[in-house]
Amino acid sequence: MLELAIKGGKKYWILIGGLLAVMGIAFVFWLWQLSFGLGITGMSRDVSWGFYIAQFTFLVGVAAGGVMVVLPYYLHDYKAFGRITILGEFLAIAAVIMCLMFIIADLGQPMRALNVIFYPTPGSVLFWDMIVLNVYLLLNIIVGWNVIEAERNNIKYPGWIKALAIFSIIWAPLIHTVTAFLYCGLPGRGFWLTAILAPRFLASAFAAGPALLILLCLIIRRVTKFDPGREQIQSLAKIVTYAIIINVFFFLCEIFVVFYSRIPSHMDHIKYLFFGLHGHGALVPWMWTAMAFMVTSIILLVNPVTRKNEAVLAFACVILFIGTWIDKGMGMISGGFVPNPLHHVVEYAPTIPEIIITLGVWATGFFILTILFKIAITVKEEVSGV
Amino acid sequence: MENSRRSFLKLAGISALGLGTKPVLNAFASSGEKHGPEIFPNQEALTAKRWAMVIDTRKFESEEDLEPIIAACHKIHNVPKLKEKRHKIDWLWTDDFKHVFTYQEHEFVNDRVKHLPFLVLCNHCEKPACVRACPTKATFQRDDGIVLMDFHRCIGCRFCMAACPYGSRSFNFRDPRPFISEEDKNFPTRMKGVVEKCNFCAERLAVGKMPACVEASNGAIVVGDLHDPESEIRELLKNNYTIRRKPSLGAGPAIYYIV
Ligand code: SF4
Ligand code: SF4
């Protein structure tokens, strides 16, 4: 089936070429990082995780969010999603691969990564995170590949695939929960030390993941002969709406607890992010933008008139995606490190090489996504005979 | 380079020997006799059930009193001096009361305490969050409470740095070796990409020497066995009021401060 990926038009090859170019440049920078060390990034002793881990966290969400199209089909027999479950599964594959790449990019000694397996340490959340992510990747590869192959041969996928698909539905929330546990079980970091962190992660994941899927569906309809379907897109939009509302609600719960209890070690991080602390406030405009984007997207999504207009829907999804990305991909990680355990405010900003490597990983993800979607859509075009 | 290659060869040789002799040892074992390699502890080694440290801050007046102590530690442990602030590595350093004892200071804290620099180092916690977080056991706790690092196993994920509530850990953001002014051959240098921190001078205790900071402190720093009621450290704890950093976290820091 892979051969379908090498039969494409000019635009397809331009896209592939462009992504490969970004990947190539980023690879060179990664080699530089390998030889110099992580010192080429903006990270420090005080903010010891930065852009890479933030992208990782956000993308685990995107990967888990893919389940929102798989779940209604397999668990509620919502037939309409049958057309697009494959898109959710393939998106999950690309997203998890990006996650794993960001972890590798963040390691000081990537050549030793397998030590996590050689010296298994069940007490460490990172050990479990490695397991849940890899299992989720495998599940989606098996399910996605079999489903699309069955579709191509005009047969129904075998029964055990359905069993695996249901298993992957249970697994999806797990990957993001375990990822949240990386942070929320750490004693000295007031910003993360909250039981709402995992639910918050899940809510923003189930908003951002399907929002990206909606955008991808709209693009697919434009550039290919396959139409994911208006009903499908509208159903996804409703899922996105509920999820983003719950996400903002959870955030407000956190705000209440923190600012009513007035415990400084919890307050100071949020103060830093939204108002600045001791004269440092690099993230303040970003955080307010994120909030404004999320609230605006809620207004546009809740109202059926605007939601049903696909141009407005697309706009709402774009700002929602950017909003949740800033919230998680920028604020969530450095916010936890500022102020540091000794209550010094040391700010963090990614460096140019760090951003280029990050873009390279994103490009790799989109490269994989493009190829997988190309295969899926070609099969769908073939089958429907258009 | 030369050095590390030689020690690698040595290690390889020893492991080959180990592999070769294993069946023989097994044969002995199965015949009912225990002939495994026996390890004898160094008779001179200083040991304890639970190591701890008391820092008598009353004996310090200014940064100058503390500098030689820090220098002693950093020198024998090959701690590099990096110019870039982001890449800084510290095992033992100083900070103000309000930063060391976060959220414990108040507006009217007395002048001496307010302006006195306090020594900060790894607390060798009783329940260390760093050990819990480490996915490879590169950070581990010995039975005597000392929390150590295996620089050769560390993958540089820095989970331990996020976990440590005291900011005690540093990461080698670049090759530290060019920034060591005078290398001490008795202690390994580190490579880029691994985490490091104070090791309670485990290598000195093992040969019967007190930690370097203790020796350089003119009696202001004392280490000893918390479980030994006769020890000097217990005497100090009995007769003086001491505080620890962030006690509410329940980590059980082993560094006590007399203020
Ligand atoms: S102070 Fe930090 S590094 Fe030292 S043992 Fe405690 S948690 Fe670990
Ligand atoms: S950086 Fe090294 S010591 Fe720290 S948690 Fe990772 S593997 Fe363990």
XYZ file of C-alpha atoms and ligand atoms in Angstrom:
661
model
C 0.000 0.000 0.000
C 2.982 2.254 0.559
C 3.303 2.608 -3.192
C 0.302 4.924 -3.080
C 2.506 7.444 -1.360
C 4.819 7.806 -4.348
C 2.119 8.514 -6.874
C 1.175 12.111 -6.488
C 0.686 15.327 -8.354
C 2.999 18.311 -8.494
C 1.571 20.021 -5.428
C 2.025 16.852 -3.413
C 5.687 16.704 -4.308
C 6.205 20.370 -3.569
C 4.759 19.799 -0.098
C 6.897 16.717 0.441
C 9.978 18.541 -0.833
C 9.316 21.523 1.406
C 8.917 19.359 4.490
C 12.059 17.408 3.650
C 14.003 20.642 3.305
C 12.922 21.829 6.769
C 13.740 18.412 8.188
C 17.169 18.510 6.571
C 18.067 21.922 7.944
C 16.795 20.995 11.394
C 18.795 17.790 11.283
C 21.992 19.776 10.819
C 21.113 21.873 13.862
C 20.367 18.743 15.808
C 23.825 17.423 14.949
C 25.202 20.666 16.314
C 23.192 20.167 19.485
C 24.567 16.629 19.725
C 28.133 17.832 19.519
C 27.837 20.951 21.689
C 25.211 19.787 24.149
C 21.882 21.261 25.177
C 23.666 24.536 25.871
C 22.571 25.772 22.455
C 19.040 25.963 23.800
C 17.638 28.594 26.131
C 17.250 26.135 28.975
C 19.104 26.619 32.211
C 19.616 25.175 35.618
C 16.501 27.046 36.699
C 14.255 26.321 33.745
C 15.536 22.858 32.991
C 12.754 21.882 30.610
C 11.733 24.136 27.781
C 10.299 24.165 24.314
C 10.931 20.499 23.517
C 9.116 19.132 26.525
C 6.331 21.653 26.045
C 5.784 20.528 22.443
C 5.919 16.966 23.642
C 3.183 17.652 26.171
C 1.005 19.437 23.666
C 1.409 16.701 21.067
C 0.557 13.914 23.481
C -2.711 15.812 23.700
C -3.123 15.907 19.938
C -2.424 12.190 19.789
C -4.968 11.457 22.504
C -7.446 13.826 20.838
C -7.518 11.642 17.755
C -9.568 9.203 19.793
C -12.522 11.566 19.689
C -13.340 10.439 16.181
C -12.608 6.791 16.869
C -14.672 6.541 20.060
C -18.145 7.498 18.766
C -17.786 5.071 15.886
C -16.689 2.006 17.826
C -18.454 2.591 21.118
C -21.650 4.349 20.050
C -21.894 2.892 16.591
C -22.002 6.395 15.167
C -21.718 5.321 11.543
C -20.967 8.728 10.064
C -17.498 8.725 11.646
C -16.683 5.445 9.925
C -15.472 7.503 6.984
C -12.892 9.382 8.987
C -11.749 7.209 11.895
C -8.670 6.443 9.849
C -7.758 10.148 9.853
C -7.884 10.174 13.649
C -5.714 7.091 13.887
C -3.146 8.355 11.413
C -3.039 11.729 13.130
C -2.337 9.905 16.380
C 0.547 8.019 14.765
C 2.167 11.198 13.484
C 1.641 12.984 16.795
C 3.117 10.195 18.929
C 6.157 9.978 16.671
C 6.692 13.701 17.142
C 6.386 13.200 20.910
C 9.065 10.545 20.897
C 11.308 12.732 18.754
C 10.917 15.645 21.143
C 11.900 13.412 24.043
C 15.012 12.316 22.198
C 15.809 15.908 21.269
C 15.540 16.859 24.928
C 17.845 14.163 26.315
C 21.331 15.185 27.309
C 22.626 11.738 26.378
C 20.245 10.421 23.675
C 22.547 7.483 22.949
C 21.722 6.193 26.395
C 17.946 6.440 25.958
C 17.593 2.669 26.182
C 18.812 2.804 29.786
C 15.153 3.382 30.592
C 14.560 -0.185 29.413
C 17.822 -1.734 30.634
C 17.242 -0.432 34.151
C 13.445 -0.393 34.378
C 12.294 1.784 37.264
C 8.566 1.403 37.881
C 8.675 4.162 40.476
C 9.429 6.735 37.792
C 6.535 8.202 35.843
C 8.823 8.630 32.853
C 9.188 4.870 32.653
C 5.409 4.494 32.389
C 5.123 7.341 29.971
C 7.523 5.569 27.651
C 5.397 2.425 27.833
C 2.005 4.048 27.299
C 3.230 6.144 24.390
C 4.850 3.270 22.548
C 1.879 0.981 23.077
C -0.451 3.707 21.819
C 1.714 4.148 18.752
C 1.674 0.444 18.056
C -2.089 0.164 18.570
C -2.762 2.949 16.113
C -0.381 1.560 13.522
C -1.997 -1.880 13.670
C -5.574 -0.652 13.751
C -5.103 2.095 11.175
C -3.221 -0.077 8.727
C -5.690 -2.970 8.911
C -8.724 -0.748 8.627
C -7.462 0.982 5.503
C -6.287 -2.278 3.962
C -9.694 -3.865 4.558
C -11.322 -0.838 3.002
C -9.126 -1.137 -0.046
C -10.027 -4.799 -0.500
C -13.672 -4.018 0.064
C -13.957 -6.282 3.048
C -14.797 -5.568 6.675
C -11.857 -5.369 9.034
C -11.436 -8.479 11.192
C -13.079 -8.683 14.593
C -9.861 -8.521 16.566
C -9.182 -5.145 15.031
C -12.352 -3.843 16.594
C -11.185 -5.234 19.922
C -7.842 -3.468 19.522
C -9.577 -0.250 18.482
C -11.651 -0.307 21.645
C -8.513 -1.001 23.628
C -6.855 2.031 22.024
C -9.860 4.132 23.031
C -9.245 3.256 26.657
C -5.540 3.794 26.145
C -5.823 7.311 24.719
C -6.819 9.119 27.938
C -4.132 7.102 29.660
C -1.296 8.576 27.622
C -2.262 12.082 28.546
C -2.985 11.235 32.148
C 0.420 9.676 32.613
C 1.991 12.672 30.878
C 0.226 14.969 33.344
C 1.488 12.793 36.203
C 5.031 13.615 35.106
C 4.405 17.099 36.409
C 1.650 17.025 38.996
C 3.380 14.623 41.374
C 6.434 16.817 41.939
C 6.564 18.216 45.453
C 8.138 21.611 44.968
C 6.356 22.952 41.904
C 3.185 24.658 43.032
C 1.969 25.383 39.522
C 1.697 21.725 38.603
C 0.861 20.368 42.021
C -2.852 20.134 41.422
C -5.168 17.207 40.838
C -6.925 19.123 38.069
C -3.821 18.964 35.876
C -4.599 15.645 34.192
C -8.277 16.520 33.595
C -7.173 19.897 32.243
C -4.684 18.239 29.938
C -7.381 15.896 28.661
C -9.904 18.656 28.088
C -7.482 20.764 26.104
C -6.381 17.650 24.208
C -9.923 16.756 23.239
C -10.369 20.292 21.991
C -7.076 20.756 20.149
C -6.886 17.294 18.567
C -10.339 17.309 16.939
C -9.928 20.998 16.008
C -6.848 20.042 14.028
C -8.809 17.174 12.487
C -11.546 19.563 11.378
C -8.949 21.748 9.700
C -7.377 18.732 8.044
C -10.811 17.566 6.832
C -11.488 20.970 5.317
C -8.116 20.925 3.570
C -8.685 17.375 2.316
C -12.024 18.333 0.857
C -10.339 21.162 -1.012
C -7.315 19.413 -2.420
C -8.612 15.871 -2.986
C -11.696 14.224 -4.405
C -12.578 12.759 -1.024
C -15.109 14.624 1.085
C -14.922 13.776 4.774
C -18.500 15.021 5.002
C -20.348 17.997 6.413
C -22.105 16.023 9.119
C -18.811 14.566 10.257
C -17.217 17.972 10.524
C -20.178 19.383 12.424
C -20.149 16.483 14.875
C -16.462 17.001 15.486
C -17.156 20.697 16.019
C -19.594 19.871 18.801
C -16.991 17.696 20.490
C -14.495 20.528 20.236
C -17.023 22.940 21.713
C -17.686 20.882 24.821
C -14.036 20.117 25.331
C -12.823 23.696 25.125
C -15.560 24.886 27.476
C -14.579 22.213 29.989
C -10.950 23.190 29.555
C -11.607 26.818 30.406
C -13.871 25.765 33.276
C -11.117 23.596 34.769
C -8.705 26.473 34.445
C -11.095 28.765 36.303
C -11.448 26.142 39.059
C -7.689 26.212 39.432
C -7.684 30.002 39.507
C -10.283 30.027 42.262
C -8.462 27.557 44.466
C -5.133 29.281 44.027
C -6.268 32.850 44.509
C -8.825 32.242 47.224
C -6.430 30.175 49.311
C -3.727 32.749 48.539
C -0.872 30.324 49.060
C 2.098 32.109 47.515
C 3.904 29.034 46.215
C 0.861 28.295 44.061
C -0.038 31.866 43.229
C 3.330 33.119 42.120
C 3.542 31.020 38.959
C 0.149 32.148 37.711
C 1.016 35.719 38.643
C 4.200 35.402 36.642
C 2.369 34.083 33.593
C -0.487 36.572 33.554
C 0.849 39.681 35.250
C 4.585 39.291 35.524
C 6.598 38.770 38.713
C 9.315 41.028 40.126
C 9.429 42.890 36.842
C 9.665 39.819 34.611
C 6.763 39.115 32.339
C 7.879 37.776 28.966
C 4.924 35.442 28.735
C 2.218 37.908 29.793
C 1.095 38.943 26.265
C 1.185 35.334 25.140
C -0.968 34.074 27.973
C -3.606 36.749 27.484
C -3.624 35.999 23.763
C -4.186 32.347 24.553
C -7.069 33.201 26.858
C -8.624 35.592 24.349
C -8.321 32.994 21.585
C -9.899 30.261 23.654
C -12.787 32.448 24.819
C -13.405 33.774 21.293
C -13.422 30.260 19.922
C -15.997 29.285 22.544
C -18.249 32.155 21.496
C -17.969 31.174 17.843
C -18.446 27.482 18.491
C -21.352 27.644 20.915
C -23.479 29.707 18.578
C -24.966 27.264 16.003
C -25.112 29.935 13.324
C -21.398 30.618 13.417
C -20.474 26.996 14.007
C -22.392 25.839 10.959
C -20.630 28.339 8.758
C -17.539 26.402 7.767
C -15.386 29.468 7.144
C -16.095 30.741 10.654
C -15.663 27.245 12.027
C -12.250 27.020 10.406
C -11.277 30.358 11.923
C -12.498 29.237 15.349
C -10.482 26.032 15.077
C -7.331 27.901 14.082
C -7.455 30.283 17.033
C -8.444 27.475 19.372
C -5.473 25.441 18.239
C -3.108 28.389 18.645
C -4.650 29.267 22.013
C -4.275 25.797 23.452
C -0.799 25.560 21.970
C 0.347 28.720 23.725
C -1.308 27.605 26.945
C 0.357 24.221 26.976
C 3.252 24.575 24.570
C 4.608 27.746 26.151
C 3.007 28.572 29.485
C 2.531 25.165 31.051
C 6.166 24.140 31.218
C 8.142 27.302 31.815
C 5.327 28.522 34.051
C 6.080 25.655 36.396
C 9.754 26.604 36.606
C 9.318 30.321 37.219
C 9.895 31.263 39.945
C 12.440 28.542 40.703
C 12.576 26.519 43.936
C 14.593 29.280 45.612
C 12.060 31.788 44.416
C 14.283 33.539 41.928
C 12.690 34.663 38.724
C 14.853 33.335 35.896
C 13.054 33.565 32.600
C 13.306 31.261 29.655
C 13.040 31.862 25.949
C 13.860 29.332 23.247
C 16.909 30.092 21.097
C 16.931 30.105 17.288
C 18.581 26.659 16.985
C 16.066 25.322 19.477
C 13.190 26.710 17.417
C 14.643 25.292 14.205
C 14.985 21.833 15.727
C 11.430 22.145 16.993
C 10.210 23.086 13.521
C 12.120 20.116 12.152
C 10.243 17.738 14.402
C 6.934 19.316 13.448
C 7.923 19.010 9.794
C 8.718 15.329 10.299
C 5.328 14.863 11.893
C 3.596 16.551 9.003
C 5.699 14.574 6.570
C 4.476 11.341 8.124
C 0.951 12.693 8.300
C 1.011 13.715 4.630
C 2.138 10.296 3.519
C -0.363 8.459 5.705
C -3.225 10.708 4.657
C -2.199 10.377 1.018
C -2.463 6.607 1.306
C -5.780 6.727 3.145
C -7.349 9.181 0.758
C -6.133 7.446 -2.384
C -7.735 4.265 -1.092
C -10.957 6.129 -0.388
C -10.910 7.691 -3.869
C -10.271 4.295 -5.453
C -13.042 2.608 -3.520
C -15.643 5.231 -4.241
C -14.534 5.178 -7.874
C -14.093 8.900 -8.315
C 41.090 10.795 26.587
C 44.179 8.640 27.052
C 43.120 8.101 30.613
C 39.554 7.130 29.862
C 40.674 4.714 27.159
C 42.984 3.032 29.584
C 40.306 2.687 32.228
C 37.927 1.383 29.606
C 40.408 -1.317 28.676
C 40.872 -2.162 32.292
C 37.134 -2.392 32.773
C 36.759 -4.527 29.671
C 39.450 -6.823 30.936
C 37.868 -7.190 34.302
C 34.468 -7.899 32.816
C 35.947 -10.489 30.467
C 37.584 -12.096 33.464
C 34.285 -11.953 35.289
C 32.488 -13.652 32.433
C 35.173 -16.297 32.196
C 35.197 -17.162 35.864
C 31.469 -17.095 36.369
C 30.843 -20.750 35.443
C 33.631 -21.753 37.796
C 32.136 -19.747 40.607
C 28.762 -21.222 39.853
C 30.235 -24.690 40.065
C 31.551 -23.886 43.522
C 28.228 -22.479 44.538
C 26.389 -25.590 43.502
C 28.727 -27.751 45.526
C 27.310 -26.055 48.584
C 30.263 -23.806 49.390
C 30.007 -20.051 49.077
C 33.028 -18.935 47.118
C 31.748 -15.708 45.625
C 34.117 -12.758 45.573
C 34.102 -11.229 49.006
C 34.188 -7.496 49.471
C 35.822 -6.142 52.567
C 34.895 -2.660 53.681
C 37.733 -0.235 54.114
C 38.533 -0.362 57.824
C 39.171 3.376 57.841
C 35.904 4.312 56.142
C 33.612 6.624 58.052
C 30.199 5.068 58.276
C 26.818 5.981 59.671
C 23.307 4.649 59.761
C 22.015 8.000 58.595
C 24.351 10.796 57.624
C 23.336 14.352 58.368
C 24.905 17.793 58.543
C 24.551 20.733 60.864
C 25.594 24.155 59.647
C 26.121 26.645 62.441
C 25.416 29.869 60.618
C 26.251 31.892 63.745
C 29.887 31.241 63.009
C 29.718 33.012 59.662
C 29.670 36.692 59.052
C 29.966 37.311 55.373
C 30.454 35.837 51.941
C 34.220 35.771 52.560
C 33.842 33.191 55.304
C 32.000 30.917 52.938
C 34.085 31.279 49.805
C 36.934 28.992 50.891
C 34.437 26.301 51.839
C 32.802 26.426 48.426
C 36.177 26.557 46.726
C 37.318 23.447 48.587
C 34.274 21.505 47.472
C 34.358 22.655 43.889
C 38.067 22.070 43.544
C 38.218 18.455 44.624
C 35.075 17.596 42.664
C 36.176 19.233 39.436
C 33.164 21.510 39.368
C 33.616 23.727 36.299
C 33.351 27.505 36.331
C 31.133 28.378 33.406
C 30.865 31.956 32.292
C 27.384 31.702 30.820
C 24.859 32.018 33.658
C 22.482 29.545 32.027
C 25.105 26.794 32.054
C 26.210 27.306 35.641
C 27.032 24.288 37.757
C 26.958 24.474 41.536
C 27.308 21.855 44.203
C 27.571 24.232 47.105
C 26.632 27.872 46.874
C 25.128 30.724 48.858
C 21.899 32.634 48.901
C 19.899 34.931 51.177
C 17.671 33.733 53.956
C 14.530 34.553 52.042
C 15.599 32.408 49.101
C 17.044 29.520 51.063
C 14.130 29.365 53.464
C 11.457 30.289 50.969
C 8.264 31.721 52.427
C 9.727 31.548 55.937
C 11.061 35.072 56.091
C 9.050 37.983 57.339
C 9.280 41.703 57.182
C 10.903 42.076 60.571
C 13.455 39.307 60.450
C 16.568 40.518 62.219
C 19.309 42.278 60.321
C 21.955 39.631 60.755
C 19.800 36.888 59.292
C 18.501 39.146 56.583
C 21.950 39.931 55.239
C 23.796 36.754 56.065
C 24.598 34.470 53.149
C 23.496 30.887 53.767
C 25.137 27.795 52.334
C 22.932 25.761 50.020
C 23.541 22.210 48.837
C 21.743 18.960 48.193
C 19.791 17.998 51.297
C 20.294 14.258 50.890
C 16.624 13.957 51.638
C 15.236 11.064 53.581
C 12.526 10.685 50.918
C 14.249 12.145 47.882
C 11.940 13.221 45.067
C 14.858 13.093 42.642
C 15.377 9.381 43.246
C 11.677 8.709 42.820
C 11.643 10.542 39.492
C 14.796 9.155 37.893
C 13.824 6.609 35.219
C 17.186 4.816 35.168
C 18.253 4.688 38.838
C 21.163 6.907 37.862
C 20.180 8.870 40.952
C 19.965 6.578 43.920
C 19.984 6.589 47.688
C 22.372 4.561 49.784
C 21.351 2.832 52.969
C 23.135 5.522 54.939
C 20.929 8.193 53.360
C 23.424 9.692 50.942
C 21.902 10.410 47.525
C 24.354 9.730 44.727
C 24.632 9.996 40.966
C 25.894 7.490 38.443
C 27.223 9.835 35.774
C 27.579 6.979 33.317
C 24.015 5.863 33.500
C 22.300 9.253 33.487
C 20.469 9.911 30.224
C 20.091 13.607 30.891
C 16.296 13.677 30.943
C 16.426 16.164 33.837
C 13.325 14.718 35.448
C 15.279 14.797 38.713
C 15.849 18.538 38.327
C 12.137 19.146 37.953
C 11.483 16.887 40.924
C 14.005 18.356 43.378
C 12.157 20.964 45.432
C 15.415 22.613 46.499
C 17.058 23.426 43.174
C 20.075 21.380 44.201
C 20.879 19.888 40.807
C 22.878 21.153 37.864
C 23.029 19.933 34.320
C 26.045 19.867 32.022
C 24.697 21.956 29.190
C 28.081 21.644 27.475
C 31.386 19.856 27.902
C 32.554 21.014 31.338
C 36.190 19.983 31.001
C 37.571 23.151 29.385
C 36.184 25.094 32.337
C 38.017 23.210 35.064
C 41.066 25.280 35.902
C 42.977 22.563 37.690
C 41.805 19.003 37.369
C 41.852 16.817 40.453
C 42.725 13.323 39.313
C 41.096 11.729 42.341
C 37.607 12.499 41.175
C 36.042 11.937 37.748
C 35.220 14.857 35.514
C 31.812 14.762 33.899
C 30.720 14.880 30.305
C 28.081 17.013 28.648
C 24.466 15.957 28.998
C 24.449 14.562 32.523
C 23.195 15.894 35.835
C 25.339 16.387 38.926
C 25.119 17.628 42.493
C 26.732 17.442 45.923
C 27.624 13.863 46.851
C 28.259 14.419 50.572
C 31.899 13.652 49.765
C 31.067 9.952 49.632
C 34.481 9.320 48.087
C 36.192 10.918 51.087
C 34.056 9.213 53.716
C 35.001 5.933 52.069
C 38.655 6.501 52.888
C 38.110 7.903 56.330
C 38.165 11.593 55.519
C 35.593 14.170 56.524
C 33.777 16.046 53.733
C 35.796 18.890 52.252
C 33.357 21.552 53.419
C 33.603 20.294 56.982
C 37.395 20.483 56.897
C 37.345 23.976 55.448
C 34.732 25.334 57.841
C 36.705 25.721 61.092
C 34.122 23.734 62.960
C 31.077 25.544 61.660
C 29.924 22.521 59.704
C 29.549 19.154 61.366
C 28.482 15.871 59.859
C 27.665 12.708 61.709
C 25.300 9.871 62.366
C 21.770 10.933 63.186
C 21.072 7.512 64.665
C 23.939 7.630 67.096
C 22.789 9.409 70.285
C 26.413 9.935 71.306
C 27.447 11.678 68.121
C 28.544 15.290 68.002
C 25.774 16.085 65.587
C 23.131 14.792 67.983
C 24.677 16.860 70.724
C 24.418 19.957 68.538
C 20.826 19.187 67.631
C 19.959 18.683 71.272
C 21.450 21.934 72.439
C 20.499 24.241 69.606
C 17.339 25.143 67.805
C 17.718 24.117 64.177
C 15.665 24.610 61.053
C 15.500 22.786 57.736
C 14.438 23.907 54.286
C 10.800 23.480 53.218
C 9.897 21.100 56.046
C 6.241 21.021 54.992
C 7.082 18.976 51.903
C 7.980 16.001 54.040
C 11.149 15.261 52.117
C 13.151 15.042 55.332
C 16.248 17.104 54.494
C 19.417 15.974 56.260
C 20.921 19.456 56.375
C 20.127 21.323 59.583
C 20.817 25.006 60.096
C 21.465 26.721 63.406
C 20.392 30.295 62.832
S 17.856 18.045 47.807
Fe 17.061 17.575 45.797
S 18.728 16.500 44.813
Fe 19.179 16.428 46.991
S 18.241 14.508 47.689
Fe 16.721 16.119 48.014
S 15.472 16.022 46.166
Fe 17.374 14.960 45.701
S 18.777 13.368 34.297
Fe 19.903 11.512 34.837
S 19.796 11.405 37.057
Fe 18.268 12.870 36.417
S 16.374 11.707 36.229
Fe 17.302 11.700 34.189
S 18.563 9.849 34.133
Fe 18.077 10.209 36.298
